Each structure stands twice: as C-alpha cells, then as structure tokens.
Coordinates of C-alpha atoms in Angstrom, one line a residue:
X281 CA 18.0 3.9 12.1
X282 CA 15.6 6.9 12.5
X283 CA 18.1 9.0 11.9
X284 CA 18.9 7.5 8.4
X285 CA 15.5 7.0 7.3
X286 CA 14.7 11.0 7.9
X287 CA 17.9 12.4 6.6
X288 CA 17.0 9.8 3.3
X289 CA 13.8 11.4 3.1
X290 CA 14.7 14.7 3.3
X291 CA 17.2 14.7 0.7
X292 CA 15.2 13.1 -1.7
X293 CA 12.9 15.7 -1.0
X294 CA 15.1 18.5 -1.3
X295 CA 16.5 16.6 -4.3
X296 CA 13.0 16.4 -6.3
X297 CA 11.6 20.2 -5.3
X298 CA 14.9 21.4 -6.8
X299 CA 14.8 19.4 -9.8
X300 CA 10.9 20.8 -10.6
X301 CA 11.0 24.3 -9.1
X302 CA 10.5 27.2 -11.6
X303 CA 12.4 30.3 -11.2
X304 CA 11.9 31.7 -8.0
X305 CA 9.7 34.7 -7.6
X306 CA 9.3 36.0 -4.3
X307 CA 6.1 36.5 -2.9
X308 CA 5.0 38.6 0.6
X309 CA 5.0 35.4 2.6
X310 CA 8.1 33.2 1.4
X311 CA 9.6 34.3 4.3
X312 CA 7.2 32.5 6.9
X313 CA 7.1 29.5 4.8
X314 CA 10.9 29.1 5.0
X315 CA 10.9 29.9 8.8
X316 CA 8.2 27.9 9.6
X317 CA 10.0 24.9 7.6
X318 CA 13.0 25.8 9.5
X319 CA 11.1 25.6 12.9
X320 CA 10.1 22.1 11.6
X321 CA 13.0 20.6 11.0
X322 CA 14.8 21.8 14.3
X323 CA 11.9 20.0 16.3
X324 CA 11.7 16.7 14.3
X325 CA 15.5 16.7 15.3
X326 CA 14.6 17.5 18.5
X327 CA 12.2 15.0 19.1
X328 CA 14.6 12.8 17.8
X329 CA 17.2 13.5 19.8
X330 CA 14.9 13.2 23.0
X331 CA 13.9 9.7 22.1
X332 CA 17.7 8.4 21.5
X333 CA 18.0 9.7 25.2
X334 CA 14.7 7.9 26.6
X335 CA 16.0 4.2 24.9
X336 CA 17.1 2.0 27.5
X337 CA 20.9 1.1 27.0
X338 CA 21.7 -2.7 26.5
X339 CA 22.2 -5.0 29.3
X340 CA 25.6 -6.5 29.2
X341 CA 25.8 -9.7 27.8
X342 CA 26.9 -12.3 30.4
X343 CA 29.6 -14.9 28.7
X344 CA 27.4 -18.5 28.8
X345 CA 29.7 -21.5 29.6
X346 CA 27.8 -24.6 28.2
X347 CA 25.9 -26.6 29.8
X348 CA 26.9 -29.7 28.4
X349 CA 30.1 -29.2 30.1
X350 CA 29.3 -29.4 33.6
X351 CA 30.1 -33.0 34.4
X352 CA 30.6 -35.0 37.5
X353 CA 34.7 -35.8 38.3
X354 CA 35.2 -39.0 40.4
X355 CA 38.6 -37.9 42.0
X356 CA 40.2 -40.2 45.4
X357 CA 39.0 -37.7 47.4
X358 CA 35.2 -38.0 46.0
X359 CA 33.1 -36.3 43.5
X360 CA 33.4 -33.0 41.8
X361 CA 30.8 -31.2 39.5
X362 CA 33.0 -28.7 37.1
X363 CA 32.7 -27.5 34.0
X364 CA 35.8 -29.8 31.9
X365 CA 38.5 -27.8 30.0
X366 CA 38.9 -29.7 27.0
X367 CA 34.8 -29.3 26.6
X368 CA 34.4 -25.6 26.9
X369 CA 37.5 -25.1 24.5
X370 CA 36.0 -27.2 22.2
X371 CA 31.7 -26.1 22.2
X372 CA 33.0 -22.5 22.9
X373 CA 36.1 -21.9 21.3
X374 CA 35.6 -18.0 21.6
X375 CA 34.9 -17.6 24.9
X376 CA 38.3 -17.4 27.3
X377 CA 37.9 -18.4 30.7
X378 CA 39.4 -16.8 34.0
X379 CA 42.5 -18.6 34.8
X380 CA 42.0 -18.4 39.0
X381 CA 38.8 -20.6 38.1
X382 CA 40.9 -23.3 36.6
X383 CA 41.8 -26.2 38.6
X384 CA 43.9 -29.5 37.7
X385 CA 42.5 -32.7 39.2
X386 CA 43.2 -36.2 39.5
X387 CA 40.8 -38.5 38.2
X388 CA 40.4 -42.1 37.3
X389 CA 40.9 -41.5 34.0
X390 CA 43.8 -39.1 34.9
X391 CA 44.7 -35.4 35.2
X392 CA 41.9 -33.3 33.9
X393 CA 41.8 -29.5 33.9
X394 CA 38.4 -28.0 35.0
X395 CA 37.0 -25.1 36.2
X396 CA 34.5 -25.0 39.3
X397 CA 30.6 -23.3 38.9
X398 CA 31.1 -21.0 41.5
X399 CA 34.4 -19.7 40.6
X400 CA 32.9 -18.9 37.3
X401 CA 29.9 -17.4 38.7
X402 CA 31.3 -14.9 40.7
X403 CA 33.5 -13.7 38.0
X404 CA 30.5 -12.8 36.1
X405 CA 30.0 -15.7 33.9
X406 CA 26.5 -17.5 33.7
X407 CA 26.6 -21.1 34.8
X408 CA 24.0 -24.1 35.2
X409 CA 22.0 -24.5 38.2
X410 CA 24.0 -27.3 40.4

C-alpha cells in the first residue's frame, strides 16, 4: 500500500515539474540538488523497505468447523458428542474435512456420518469446547 501511494506521488510529481519547467539553464549547484534528491529517494525506499521487513507476517488461519454442529449421538453403545456430516457440508460448504476424522455410526434414527472433536483438533482445525 505504501509502496503505491509513494510511487503515485512521485510520478505526479515528476509529471507536473516537467510539464512547468522552463528551459534548463545550468547553474553552479544543480549538481547537489540532483544528488541530494537522489540520496532522498534511495532512503525513503530504504526506510520502506526496512519497515516491510519489521511487519509481523499473518498468523495462519485455523479452518473453524461450526459450532452448531457439534451434537450429542445416542448410539446402543451410549452417547457421542461429534460434529454431524450432513451439518458441516451444509453451514460450511467450503471447508473439506480430514477423512481419518470421519466416523459412521449407528443411531436411533440410523447410520449417520460424523466426525469426532478431537480428531479434528489435532489435525489443526478449531473446534468447540466439549
């Protein structure tokens, strides 16, 4: 973003001196002027160069499963809190889930696929607190 803003700048600027300049006569100390412009510029770029460096780079983003997914399964062997298939593909259709996480269960409503909290969590996806 800096970097566009000061390249705009200058260009308009050279843009506008070049437009209104009058013929050039040189005079003793042109050559200081232009040096000292040119010592300028090389530490604004500097400076800008040493602040891209000093930016912090972005966290990774953790993949959030919804929290309205994670539901409790009555199966014959007893209850089950997982995150349900069907209701992740359906809140977030982008996000793909790790297939070793995904379990098929019998239920009293039948076979459901789900995928279990911790499974999810330790393959770097953030989960609700159980």
């Amino acid at each position: 973003m800096t970097k566009k803003l000061i390249a705009t700048v200058l260009a308009a600027s050279i843009a506008v001196t070049s437009i209104s300049a009058l013929p050039a006569a040189a005079k003793p100390n042109d050559g200081v002027k232009i040096l000292g412009g040119l010592a300028a510029l090389y530490i604004l770029s500097r400076v800008i160069k040493d602040n891209d460096r000093r930016r912090p780079a972005a966290a990774p983003v953790q993949p959030t499963v919804p929290n309205r997914c994670l539901k409790t399964f009555y199966t014959p062997k007893g209850a089950i809190r997982a995150y349900g298939a069907h209701c992740v593909a359906k809140q977030a259709p982008r996000l793909s889930l790790p297939q070793q996480c995904k379990r098929r269960i019998n239920t009293d409503y039948g076979r459901r696929n789900v995928y279990g909290p911790y499974c999810l969590r330790e393959n770097g996806y953030r989960v609700a607190v159980q």
